[in-house]
Short mmCIF file of C-alpha atoms and ligand atoms in Angstrom, two decimals:
data_model
loop_
_atom_site.label_atom_id
_atom_site.label_comp_id
_atom_site.label_asym_id
_atom_site.label_seq_id
_atom_site.Cartn_x
_atom_site.Cartn_y
_atom_site.Cartn_z
CA MET A 1 -149.10 187.34 128.40
CA SER A 2 -152.79 188.19 128.89
CA ARG A 3 -155.33 186.41 126.76
CA PHE A 4 -157.06 189.73 126.09
CA ASP A 5 -155.90 193.34 126.18
CA LEU A 6 -159.06 194.70 127.75
CA ILE A 7 -162.39 193.50 129.08
CA ILE A 8 -165.45 195.72 129.34
CA ARG A 9 -167.28 194.04 132.19
CA GLY A 10 -170.90 193.83 133.17
CA GLY A 11 -172.48 196.24 130.73
CA THR A 12 -175.61 195.87 128.64
CA VAL A 13 -174.54 195.20 125.07
CA ALA A 14 -176.89 196.32 122.29
CA THR A 15 -176.64 195.76 118.57
CA ALA A 16 -179.14 196.46 115.80
CA SER A 17 -180.89 193.20 116.67
CA ASP A 18 -180.20 192.21 120.30
CA THR A 19 -179.78 193.55 123.82
CA PHE A 20 -178.07 191.39 126.45
CA LYS A 21 -175.81 191.56 129.49
CA ALA A 22 -172.28 190.45 128.65
CA ASP A 23 -168.59 191.16 128.97
CA VAL A 24 -166.75 192.25 125.84
CA ALA A 25 -163.11 191.27 125.43
CA ILE A 26 -160.71 193.02 123.09
CA LYS A 27 -157.46 191.80 121.60
CA ASP A 28 -155.29 193.62 119.07
CA GLY A 29 -157.93 196.26 118.41
CA THR A 30 -160.77 193.90 117.56
CA VAL A 31 -163.59 192.27 119.49
CA ALA A 32 -162.20 188.90 120.55
CA ALA A 33 -165.00 187.52 122.74
CA VAL A 34 -168.46 188.36 124.00
CA GLY A 35 -169.63 186.28 126.94
CA ILE A 36 -170.37 185.92 130.62
CA GLY A 37 -167.54 185.85 133.13
CA LEU A 38 -164.69 186.51 130.69
CA ASP A 39 -161.30 187.01 132.26
CA GLY A 40 -157.62 187.22 131.44
CA ALA A 41 -157.09 190.84 130.44
CA GLY A 42 -154.44 193.39 131.34
CA ARG A 43 -157.12 196.01 131.95
CA GLU A 44 -160.82 196.02 132.78
CA ILE A 45 -163.49 198.68 132.50
CA ASP A 46 -166.52 198.34 134.76
CA ALA A 47 -169.57 199.03 132.58
CA GLY A 48 -172.16 198.11 135.20
CA GLY A 49 -175.33 200.16 134.69
CA ARG A 50 -174.09 201.36 131.31
CA TYR A 51 -174.76 200.42 127.70
CA VAL A 52 -171.96 199.00 125.57
CA LEU A 53 -172.69 199.98 121.96
CA PRO A 54 -170.84 200.04 118.68
CA GLY A 55 -169.29 203.44 118.03
CA GLY A 56 -171.39 205.63 115.79
CA VAL A 57 -170.76 205.81 112.07
CA ASP A 58 -171.49 209.22 110.57
CA THR A 59 -171.50 208.97 106.80
CA HIS A 60 -172.16 212.60 105.94
CA ALA A 61 -169.85 215.25 107.36
CA HIS A 62 -168.07 218.19 105.75
CA ILE A 63 -164.63 218.50 107.29
CA GLU A 64 -161.99 221.08 106.43
CA GLN A 65 -163.99 221.61 103.25
CA ILE A 66 -163.70 224.60 100.94
CA ALA A 67 -167.00 225.98 99.63
CA SER A 68 -167.54 227.09 96.04
CA ASN A 69 -167.01 230.75 97.12
CA GLY A 70 -163.61 229.80 98.58
CA MET A 71 -164.74 229.85 102.23
CA MET A 72 -163.02 227.21 104.38
CA ASN A 73 -165.37 225.65 106.89
CA ALA A 74 -164.72 225.98 110.59
CA ASP A 75 -163.29 222.59 111.44
CA THR A 76 -160.00 220.89 110.89
CA PHE A 77 -159.86 217.11 110.83
CA GLU A 78 -158.56 217.36 114.37
CA THR A 79 -161.37 219.49 115.78
CA ALA A 80 -164.15 217.74 113.88
CA THR A 81 -163.08 214.22 114.76
CA ARG A 82 -162.40 215.11 118.38
CA SER A 83 -165.92 216.45 118.69
CA ALA A 84 -167.28 213.36 116.93
CA ALA A 85 -165.52 211.11 119.46
CA PHE A 86 -166.89 213.10 122.41
CA GLY A 87 -170.36 212.51 120.96
CA GLY A 88 -170.02 208.74 120.55
CA THR A 89 -168.92 208.50 116.91
CA THR A 90 -165.83 206.53 115.89
CA SER A 91 -166.00 206.51 112.07
CA VAL A 92 -166.79 209.29 109.66
CA ILE A 93 -167.14 209.60 105.92
CA CYS A 94 -166.45 213.11 104.70
CA PHE A 95 -165.86 214.67 101.30
CA ALA A 96 -163.06 215.29 98.89
CA CYS A 97 -164.76 218.24 97.22
CA GLN A 98 -163.95 219.10 93.63
CA HIS A 99 -164.76 222.57 92.34
CA ARG A 100 -165.13 223.27 88.67
CA GLY A 101 -161.84 222.94 86.86
CA ASP A 102 -160.19 221.00 89.70
CA SER A 103 -158.54 217.61 89.32
CA ILE A 104 -160.37 215.22 91.66
CA LYS A 105 -157.11 213.30 92.04
CA ALA A 106 -155.34 216.42 93.37
CA VAL A 107 -158.34 217.33 95.54
CA HIS A 108 -158.40 213.87 97.06
CA GLU A 109 -154.67 213.97 97.77
CA ASP A 110 -155.11 217.30 99.54
CA TYR A 111 -157.97 216.10 101.77
CA ALA A 112 -156.19 212.81 102.45
CA ALA A 113 -153.06 214.68 103.59
CA ARG A 114 -155.12 216.87 105.93
CA ALA A 115 -156.89 213.83 107.37
CA ARG A 116 -153.61 211.97 107.90
CA ARG A 117 -152.39 214.95 109.92
CA GLY A 118 -155.46 215.53 112.03
CA ALA A 119 -158.00 212.72 112.19
CA MET A 120 -158.57 211.13 115.58
CA ILE A 121 -161.23 208.67 114.49
CA ASP A 122 -161.29 206.44 111.42
CA TYR A 123 -162.34 208.09 108.20
CA SER A 124 -163.12 207.62 104.56
CA PHE A 125 -164.03 209.89 101.63
CA HIS A 126 -166.88 210.44 99.23
CA LEU A 127 -165.64 211.90 95.96
CA LEU A 128 -167.74 215.04 95.44
CA LEU A 129 -167.90 215.83 91.73
CA THR A 130 -169.03 219.19 90.39
CA ASP A 131 -167.27 218.91 87.06
CA PRO A 132 -167.52 215.34 85.76
CA THR A 133 -165.67 215.84 82.47
CA PRO A 134 -164.68 212.81 80.36
CA LYS A 135 -161.10 213.13 81.70
CA ILE A 136 -162.30 213.13 85.31
CA LEU A 137 -164.69 210.23 84.76
CA ASN A 138 -162.50 208.06 82.56
CA GLU A 139 -158.99 208.77 83.82
CA GLU A 140 -159.07 210.13 87.37
CA LEU A 141 -162.09 208.45 88.89
CA PRO A 142 -161.40 204.73 88.23
CA PRO A 143 -158.17 204.48 90.28
CA LEU A 144 -159.66 206.55 93.11
CA VAL A 145 -162.70 204.28 93.36
CA ALA A 146 -160.52 201.18 93.11
CA GLU A 147 -158.33 202.48 95.97
CA GLY A 148 -161.36 202.50 98.25
CA ASN A 149 -163.30 205.71 97.67
CA ALA A 150 -166.36 203.86 96.43
CA SER A 151 -168.98 206.59 96.69
CA ILE A 152 -169.56 209.65 94.54
CA LYS A 153 -171.58 212.67 95.60
CA VAL A 154 -173.25 215.10 93.22
CA PHE A 155 -175.52 218.10 93.61
CA MET A 156 -178.70 218.74 91.62
CA THR A 157 -178.82 222.29 92.95
CA TYR A 158 -176.51 225.29 93.61
CA ASP A 159 -175.47 227.27 90.55
CA LEU A 160 -171.76 226.50 91.00
CA MET A 161 -172.11 222.89 92.08
CA ASN A 162 -175.00 221.21 90.29
CA VAL A 163 -174.11 218.86 87.47
CA GLY A 164 -177.23 219.04 85.28
CA ASP A 165 -179.23 216.14 83.92
CA GLU A 166 -176.85 214.84 81.26
CA ALA A 167 -173.79 214.94 83.48
CA LEU A 168 -175.79 213.20 86.21
CA LEU A 169 -176.47 210.39 83.76
CA ASP A 170 -172.74 210.30 82.92
CA VAL A 171 -171.93 209.95 86.62
CA LEU A 172 -174.52 207.21 87.14
CA VAL A 173 -173.32 205.11 84.23
CA LYS A 174 -169.67 205.50 85.31
CA ALA A 175 -170.54 204.60 88.91
CA ARG A 176 -172.29 201.50 87.57
CA GLU A 177 -169.17 200.50 85.70
CA LEU A 178 -166.91 201.12 88.71
CA GLY A 179 -169.18 199.69 91.42
CA ALA A 180 -169.58 202.93 93.36
CA LEU A 181 -172.65 204.19 95.22
CA VAL A 182 -173.94 207.62 94.13
CA ALA A 183 -175.10 210.03 96.84
CA VAL A 184 -177.17 212.99 95.74
CA HIS A 185 -178.26 216.36 97.11
CA ALA A 186 -181.57 216.39 95.29
CA GLU A 187 -183.51 219.65 95.11
CA ASN A 188 -184.83 221.46 92.03
CA ASN A 189 -182.33 224.22 91.23
CA GLY A 190 -184.68 226.36 89.12
CA MET A 191 -187.39 226.57 91.76
CA ILE A 192 -184.89 227.58 94.45
CA SER A 193 -183.07 230.09 92.32
CA TRP A 194 -186.29 231.66 91.02
CA LEU A 195 -187.96 232.01 94.39
CA GLY A 196 -184.76 233.19 96.08
CA LYS A 197 -184.48 236.08 93.59
CA ARG A 198 -188.14 236.99 94.09
CA LEU A 199 -187.76 237.06 97.87
CA VAL A 200 -184.61 239.19 97.72
CA GLU A 201 -186.13 241.65 95.19
CA ARG A 202 -188.96 242.23 97.61
CA GLY A 203 -186.64 242.75 100.58
CA TYR A 204 -187.22 239.40 102.30
CA THR A 205 -183.63 238.59 103.18
CA ASP A 206 -183.77 237.50 106.85
CA ALA A 207 -182.67 233.99 107.71
CA LYS A 208 -186.25 232.74 108.04
CA TYR A 209 -186.85 233.37 104.33
CA HIS A 210 -184.21 230.77 103.58
CA ALA A 211 -186.80 228.18 104.60
CA VAL A 212 -189.30 229.75 102.18
CA SER A 213 -186.77 230.00 99.37
CA HIS A 214 -186.49 226.23 98.95
CA PRO A 215 -190.06 225.37 97.94
CA ARG A 216 -191.30 222.13 99.45
CA GLY A 217 -191.92 220.81 95.96
CA SER A 218 -188.25 221.15 95.05
CA GLU A 219 -187.53 217.92 96.95
CA PRO A 220 -190.12 215.58 95.42
CA GLU A 221 -189.50 217.01 91.94
CA ALA A 222 -185.79 216.29 92.12
CA PHE A 223 -186.34 212.92 93.83
CA HIS A 224 -188.70 211.83 91.02
CA ARG A 225 -186.19 212.89 88.37
CA LEU A 226 -183.27 211.27 90.16
CA ILE A 227 -185.16 208.03 90.69
CA ALA A 228 -186.17 207.99 87.02
CA PHE A 229 -182.49 208.36 86.11
CA SER A 230 -181.45 205.71 88.62
CA GLU A 231 -183.96 203.25 87.15
CA PHE A 232 -183.00 204.18 83.60
CA ILE A 233 -179.29 203.46 84.19
CA ASP A 234 -179.98 200.75 86.80
CA GLN A 235 -177.58 202.30 89.27
CA PRO A 236 -178.50 202.56 92.99
CA VAL A 237 -178.40 205.98 94.61
CA ILE A 238 -178.74 207.27 98.13
CA ILE A 239 -180.72 210.48 98.52
CA TYR A 240 -179.14 212.76 101.06
CA HIS A 241 -180.79 214.70 103.86
CA VAL A 242 -184.46 214.00 103.16
CA ALA A 243 -186.37 216.78 104.91
CA THR A 244 -189.99 216.69 103.73
CA ALA A 245 -192.91 214.28 104.03
CA GLU A 246 -193.44 214.55 100.27
CA GLY A 247 -189.82 213.61 99.61
CA ALA A 248 -190.04 210.59 101.89
CA ALA A 249 -193.28 209.55 100.14
CA VAL A 250 -191.54 209.58 96.75
CA ILE A 251 -188.85 207.26 98.11
CA ARG A 252 -191.45 204.95 99.64
CA GLU A 253 -193.33 204.70 96.37
CA ALA A 254 -190.16 203.90 94.42
CA ARG A 255 -188.91 201.33 96.92
CA GLY A 256 -192.41 199.84 96.94
CA ARG A 257 -192.03 199.25 93.21
CA GLY A 258 -188.70 197.53 93.86
CA VAL A 259 -186.37 200.36 92.85
CA LYS A 260 -183.04 199.94 94.62
CA ILE A 261 -182.54 203.30 96.28
CA TYR A 262 -181.67 204.47 99.75
CA GLY A 263 -182.51 207.52 101.84
CA GLU A 264 -180.82 209.44 104.62
CA THR A 265 -182.18 212.03 106.98
CA CYS A 266 -180.27 214.10 109.52
CA THR A 267 -180.63 214.97 113.18
CA GLN A 268 -181.71 218.55 112.51
CA TYR A 269 -184.68 217.48 110.38
CA LEU A 270 -185.94 215.29 113.22
CA PHE A 271 -185.63 217.89 115.99
CA LEU A 272 -185.73 221.42 114.52
CA THR A 273 -188.22 223.37 112.39
CA ALA A 274 -188.28 226.48 110.21
CA GLN A 275 -189.46 228.40 113.28
CA ASP A 276 -185.91 228.07 114.65
CA LEU A 277 -184.76 230.45 111.90
CA ASP A 278 -187.13 233.16 113.09
CA ARG A 279 -184.85 235.04 115.51
CA PRO A 280 -184.11 238.72 115.92
CA GLY A 281 -181.01 240.24 114.35
CA GLY A 282 -178.80 237.85 112.47
CA GLU A 283 -179.11 234.97 114.92
CA GLY A 284 -181.26 232.87 112.60
CA ALA A 285 -178.16 232.36 110.42
CA LYS A 286 -177.10 229.59 112.82
CA TRP A 287 -180.01 227.49 111.56
CA VAL A 288 -179.51 228.13 107.83
CA CYS A 289 -178.90 224.77 106.19
CA SER A 290 -179.95 223.16 102.94
CA PRO A 291 -182.42 221.70 102.49
CA PRO A 292 -183.98 223.96 105.10
CA LEU A 293 -185.63 222.94 108.33
CA ARG A 294 -189.32 222.20 107.81
CA THR A 295 -192.26 221.47 110.16
CA GLU A 296 -193.22 219.18 113.01
CA ALA A 297 -195.42 217.23 110.61
CA ASP A 298 -192.34 216.59 108.47
CA GLN A 299 -190.45 215.40 111.55
CA GLU A 300 -193.19 212.86 112.20
CA ALA A 301 -193.14 211.74 108.57
CA LEU A 302 -189.35 211.27 108.69
CA TRP A 303 -189.49 209.19 111.88
CA HIS A 304 -192.18 207.09 110.26
CA ALA A 305 -190.12 206.72 107.07
CA LEU A 306 -187.18 205.48 109.17
CA ALA A 307 -189.42 203.02 110.99
CA MET A 308 -190.81 201.72 107.69
CA GLY A 309 -187.30 201.32 106.26
CA ASP A 310 -187.89 203.91 103.52
CA LEU A 311 -185.01 205.86 105.03
CA GLN A 312 -182.22 203.76 106.48
CA LEU A 313 -179.95 206.06 108.41
CA VAL A 314 -179.49 209.33 110.26
CA SER A 315 -176.33 211.33 109.65
CA SER A 316 -175.26 214.73 110.97
CA ASP A 317 -174.50 216.57 107.71
CA HIS A 318 -171.98 218.37 109.90
CA ALA A 319 -171.28 221.57 107.92
CA PRO A 320 -169.60 223.89 110.39
CA TYR A 321 -169.26 227.67 110.04
CA THR A 322 -168.09 230.08 112.71
CA LEU A 323 -170.30 232.90 113.93
CA ASP A 324 -168.06 235.64 112.53
CA GLU A 325 -166.93 237.26 109.30
CA LYS A 326 -165.06 234.05 108.35
CA GLY A 327 -168.28 232.06 108.48
CA LYS A 328 -171.97 232.77 108.91
CA TYR A 329 -171.47 236.56 109.05
CA ALA A 330 -169.24 237.02 106.00
CA ASP A 331 -172.06 239.23 104.64
CA GLY A 332 -172.27 241.29 107.86
CA PRO A 333 -174.02 240.83 111.20
CA ASN A 334 -177.49 240.55 109.64
CA PRO A 335 -176.70 238.62 106.47
CA SER A 336 -179.03 237.97 103.58
CA PHE A 337 -180.04 234.32 103.62
CA LYS A 338 -178.74 234.17 100.04
CA LYS A 339 -175.24 235.02 101.28
CA THR A 340 -175.25 232.90 104.43
CA ALA A 341 -173.08 229.78 104.50
CA ASN A 342 -175.27 226.70 104.44
CA GLY A 343 -174.96 224.21 107.24
CA MET A 344 -174.73 223.60 110.94
CA PRO A 345 -172.50 221.56 113.23
CA GLY A 346 -173.74 218.18 114.41
CA LEU A 347 -171.04 215.51 114.65
CA GLU A 348 -171.07 215.64 118.45
CA THR A 349 -174.79 216.09 119.10
CA ARG A 350 -176.21 213.57 116.59
CA LEU A 351 -176.05 210.57 118.90
CA PRO A 352 -176.97 212.25 122.20
CA MET A 353 -180.04 213.85 120.59
CA LEU A 354 -181.12 210.53 119.10
CA PHE A 355 -180.28 208.49 122.20
CA ASP A 356 -182.42 210.82 124.29
CA ALA A 357 -185.38 210.55 121.91
CA MET A 358 -185.06 206.87 121.03
CA VAL A 359 -183.69 205.21 124.15
CA SER A 360 -184.42 207.52 127.10
CA LYS A 361 -187.83 208.63 125.82
CA GLY A 362 -188.47 205.25 124.22
CA ARG A 363 -189.13 206.13 120.58
CA TYR A 364 -188.26 202.92 118.69
CA GLY A 365 -185.68 201.83 121.30
CA ILE A 366 -182.01 201.05 121.51
CA ASN A 367 -181.72 198.51 118.69
CA LYS A 368 -183.12 200.92 116.13
CA PHE A 369 -180.83 203.59 117.57
CA VAL A 370 -177.82 201.38 116.83
CA GLN A 371 -179.23 200.34 113.46
CA TRP A 372 -179.85 203.85 112.12
CA THR A 373 -176.70 205.48 113.47
CA ALA A 374 -174.05 202.76 113.14
CA THR A 375 -175.02 199.45 111.53
CA GLU A 376 -176.91 200.63 108.45
CA PRO A 377 -174.56 203.49 107.60
CA ALA A 378 -171.62 201.07 107.81
CA ARG A 379 -173.38 198.44 105.72
CA ILE A 380 -174.64 200.77 103.00
CA TYR A 381 -171.26 202.39 102.51
CA GLY A 382 -169.21 199.21 102.52
CA LEU A 383 -167.79 199.31 106.05
CA GLY A 384 -169.97 196.57 107.51
CA ASP A 385 -167.20 194.00 107.84
CA ARG A 386 -165.33 196.21 110.34
CA LYS A 387 -167.63 198.91 111.67
CA GLY A 388 -171.13 199.54 112.95
CA THR A 389 -171.72 196.48 115.11
CA LEU A 390 -170.28 194.58 118.05
CA ALA A 391 -169.27 191.23 116.58
CA ILE A 392 -166.29 188.99 117.03
CA GLY A 393 -163.59 190.09 114.62
CA ALA A 394 -165.02 193.58 114.11
CA ASP A 395 -163.00 196.63 115.09
CA ALA A 396 -163.39 197.34 118.80
CA ASP A 397 -164.95 200.76 118.25
CA ILE A 398 -167.10 200.96 121.34
CA ALA A 399 -169.18 203.64 123.00
CA ILE A 400 -170.03 203.10 126.65
CA TRP A 401 -173.15 205.11 127.38
CA ASP A 402 -174.36 206.24 130.79
CA PRO A 403 -178.14 206.13 130.21
CA LYS A 404 -178.84 208.25 133.30
CA LYS A 405 -176.45 211.10 132.69
CA GLU A 406 -178.34 214.33 132.04
CA VAL A 407 -176.62 216.97 129.95
CA THR A 408 -177.91 220.37 128.95
CA LEU A 409 -176.46 221.13 125.54
CA SER A 410 -174.75 224.47 125.33
CA ASP A 411 -172.43 226.34 123.00
CA ASP A 412 -169.42 225.86 125.23
CA LEU A 413 -170.02 222.15 125.76
CA VAL A 414 -169.31 221.05 122.19
CA HIS A 415 -165.76 220.55 120.95
CA ASP A 416 -165.96 221.54 117.28
CA ASN A 417 -164.73 224.89 116.00
CA THR A 418 -168.01 226.64 115.28
CA GLY A 419 -168.60 227.91 118.80
CA TYR A 420 -172.25 226.91 118.89
CA THR A 421 -174.72 224.07 118.74
CA PRO A 422 -178.14 224.45 117.10
CA PHE A 423 -179.55 222.39 119.99
CA ALA A 424 -178.38 224.72 122.80
CA GLY A 425 -180.69 224.66 125.81
CA ARG A 426 -182.01 221.14 125.27
CA THR A 427 -181.46 218.68 128.09
CA VAL A 428 -180.75 215.14 126.99
CA THR A 429 -180.60 212.01 129.09
CA GLY A 430 -177.86 209.57 128.16
CA TRP A 431 -174.28 210.35 127.24
CA PRO A 432 -171.28 208.40 125.87
CA THR A 433 -168.85 208.59 128.77
CA THR A 434 -166.09 206.22 127.58
CA MET A 435 -165.04 205.75 123.96
CA LEU A 436 -162.78 203.15 122.44
CA ARG A 437 -161.36 203.29 118.94
CA ARG A 438 -159.93 199.98 117.71
CA GLY A 439 -159.59 198.92 121.34
CA GLU A 440 -157.84 202.05 122.54
CA VAL A 441 -159.59 204.22 125.11
CA ILE A 442 -159.72 207.67 123.54
CA ILE A 443 -162.36 209.40 125.70
CA GLU A 444 -162.51 208.94 129.46
CA ASN A 445 -163.41 211.23 132.36
CA GLY A 446 -164.21 214.05 129.97
CA ASN A 447 -160.77 213.96 128.33
CA CYS A 448 -159.74 213.00 124.83
CA THR A 449 -156.42 211.17 124.68
CA ALA A 450 -156.32 210.41 120.95
CA GLU A 451 -153.39 211.85 119.04
CA PRO A 452 -154.09 213.95 115.93
CA GLY A 453 -153.43 211.70 112.96
CA SER A 454 -154.14 208.49 114.84
CA GLY A 455 -157.40 207.91 112.97
CA ALA A 456 -157.02 205.33 110.22
CA TYR A 457 -158.08 205.65 106.61
CA LEU A 458 -160.89 203.22 105.78
CA PRO A 459 -160.82 202.01 102.19
CA ARG A 460 -164.28 200.95 101.06
CA LYS A 461 -165.64 198.86 98.24
CA GLY A 462 -169.08 199.68 96.83
CA GLY A 463 -170.58 196.48 98.19
CA GLU A 464 -174.11 195.22 97.92
CA ALA A 465 -175.78 198.62 98.22
CA ALA A 466 -174.01 199.90 95.11
CA ARG A 467 -174.65 196.79 93.02
CA PRO A 468 -177.13 197.31 90.15
CA SER A 469 -180.44 195.54 90.60
CA GLY A 470 -180.12 193.74 87.27
CA LYS A 471 -183.47 195.14 86.06
CA LEU A 472 -182.38 196.61 82.77
CA SER A 473 -184.49 199.43 81.41
CA PRO A 474 -185.79 198.67 77.89
CA GLU A 475 -183.37 201.11 76.32
CA PHE A 476 -180.39 199.22 77.77
CA ASP A 477 -181.73 195.72 77.25
CA PRO A 478 -180.42 194.25 73.97
CA THR A 479 -183.44 191.93 73.82
CA ARG A 480 -185.69 194.99 73.67
CA ASN A 481 -183.55 197.68 72.01
CA PHE A 482 -182.88 195.94 68.70
CA GLY A 483 -179.55 194.60 69.95
CA ALA A 484 -177.82 197.88 70.83
CA LYS A 485 -175.00 197.52 73.43
CA LEU A 486 -175.17 200.69 75.50
CA TYR A 487 -173.24 199.90 78.67
N1 DUC B 501 -175.71 220.16 101.46
C1 DUC B 501 -175.09 219.36 102.24
O1 DUC B 501 -175.16 218.16 102.04
N2 DUC B 501 -174.40 219.83 103.26
C2 DUC B 501 -174.26 221.19 103.55
C3 DUC B 501 -174.94 222.09 102.64
C4 DUC B 501 -175.70 221.44 101.58
O2 DUC B 501 -176.35 222.08 100.79
ZN1 ZN B 502 -176.53 218.59 100.48
ZN1 ZN B 503 -173.79 217.79 103.43
#
């Protein structure tokens, strides 16, 4: 019997901290050895001239998700996870999305059944709550978190999704009790709703006005409020898809004061701007996402915020809609931005876009690339013991990148179900040519060999990121609140 199942020979291994030439040996789906001159495997892959990296971890993707208007998004677990694998990603955290009146237990069971049927990479769920009633919070949520769904997402905007201030406090205090991280879409609902109506009344309905309809100030306002709540309850939160310089500055200020919060940005906010929405006809609908695309100055501010550690990770916020009446054009070929499905595909292009900018063009380099796209997302969401790095004993989720391969992104190149990529026409250098998931080669020579349903469910505990800081606000501190016990 061979000592190892597989050796990846002669590549350049990179983690969030180191880059070195080594062989990587795999046994029973995990990394068994990293060294020079390893031998004794049934199979070898020659990785000479290529990078050997941990598979990407994308912690924000909407898969087979039903929107509040009943619209199913474009991807199934099979199509979304296949496209993720082609783009270098081997783990994904998506949503079990409750709509008002739904049981989150039933919703989770439904998403879990779909994922068991289709997923080709490993997956986990955030519990997305739009209706956090006492029954949901006290009866349904605790067993779901204990089973391994240790993150809760809420919205501060969207009329049918946002939870309002008091319910947000209810969610934070329950998450504190259960040890779950809270992830928040933080924009001011009133500002968006008010300006959206004003634009539509005056006939400004083209896609480009979507970018206007979310005032820049809606981000920092909501971030301030959310951070005040997070400090008040002493419950860490992660702020999703930070898109503005002002939003990033609010996070920096809070972290500078020692508040335990985290921030995510997404590929599109680093590479696209509001100008991309300004297309003739209805084409701009492809770039409608929330929060909207901003400016080049914001892109610079977001890169800087990542470099400073104010933001810790880059996700895709893959939110796929087809370019037809079932998706972006449900309101007709030139839809009002108010009636255009929010979101764009990105599971497959996240890593190639970032690799090109960070590794091929040299912006921050390969270790930061691994850190922001694999290691930190895994650590923050409680997957760090198995995913996001190349370490002995970790799952052998490995992306072998050809750093010289040039690819021009196009609509027919990507494997998701939307039929387009918002990055079409861009040429990137560097591509993940061979992918392993728990030691099994699933992408090779342009083919995916993973079976639908072969992705494994990843139970997660809240971990260090979700742990309260211990700095009690005066209202919760019995030494300062006349002895009241409020937790
Ligand atoms: N928020 C998301 O996080 N994803 C898609 C749309 C949205 O508003
Ligand atoms: Zn969001
Ligand atoms: Zn999202």
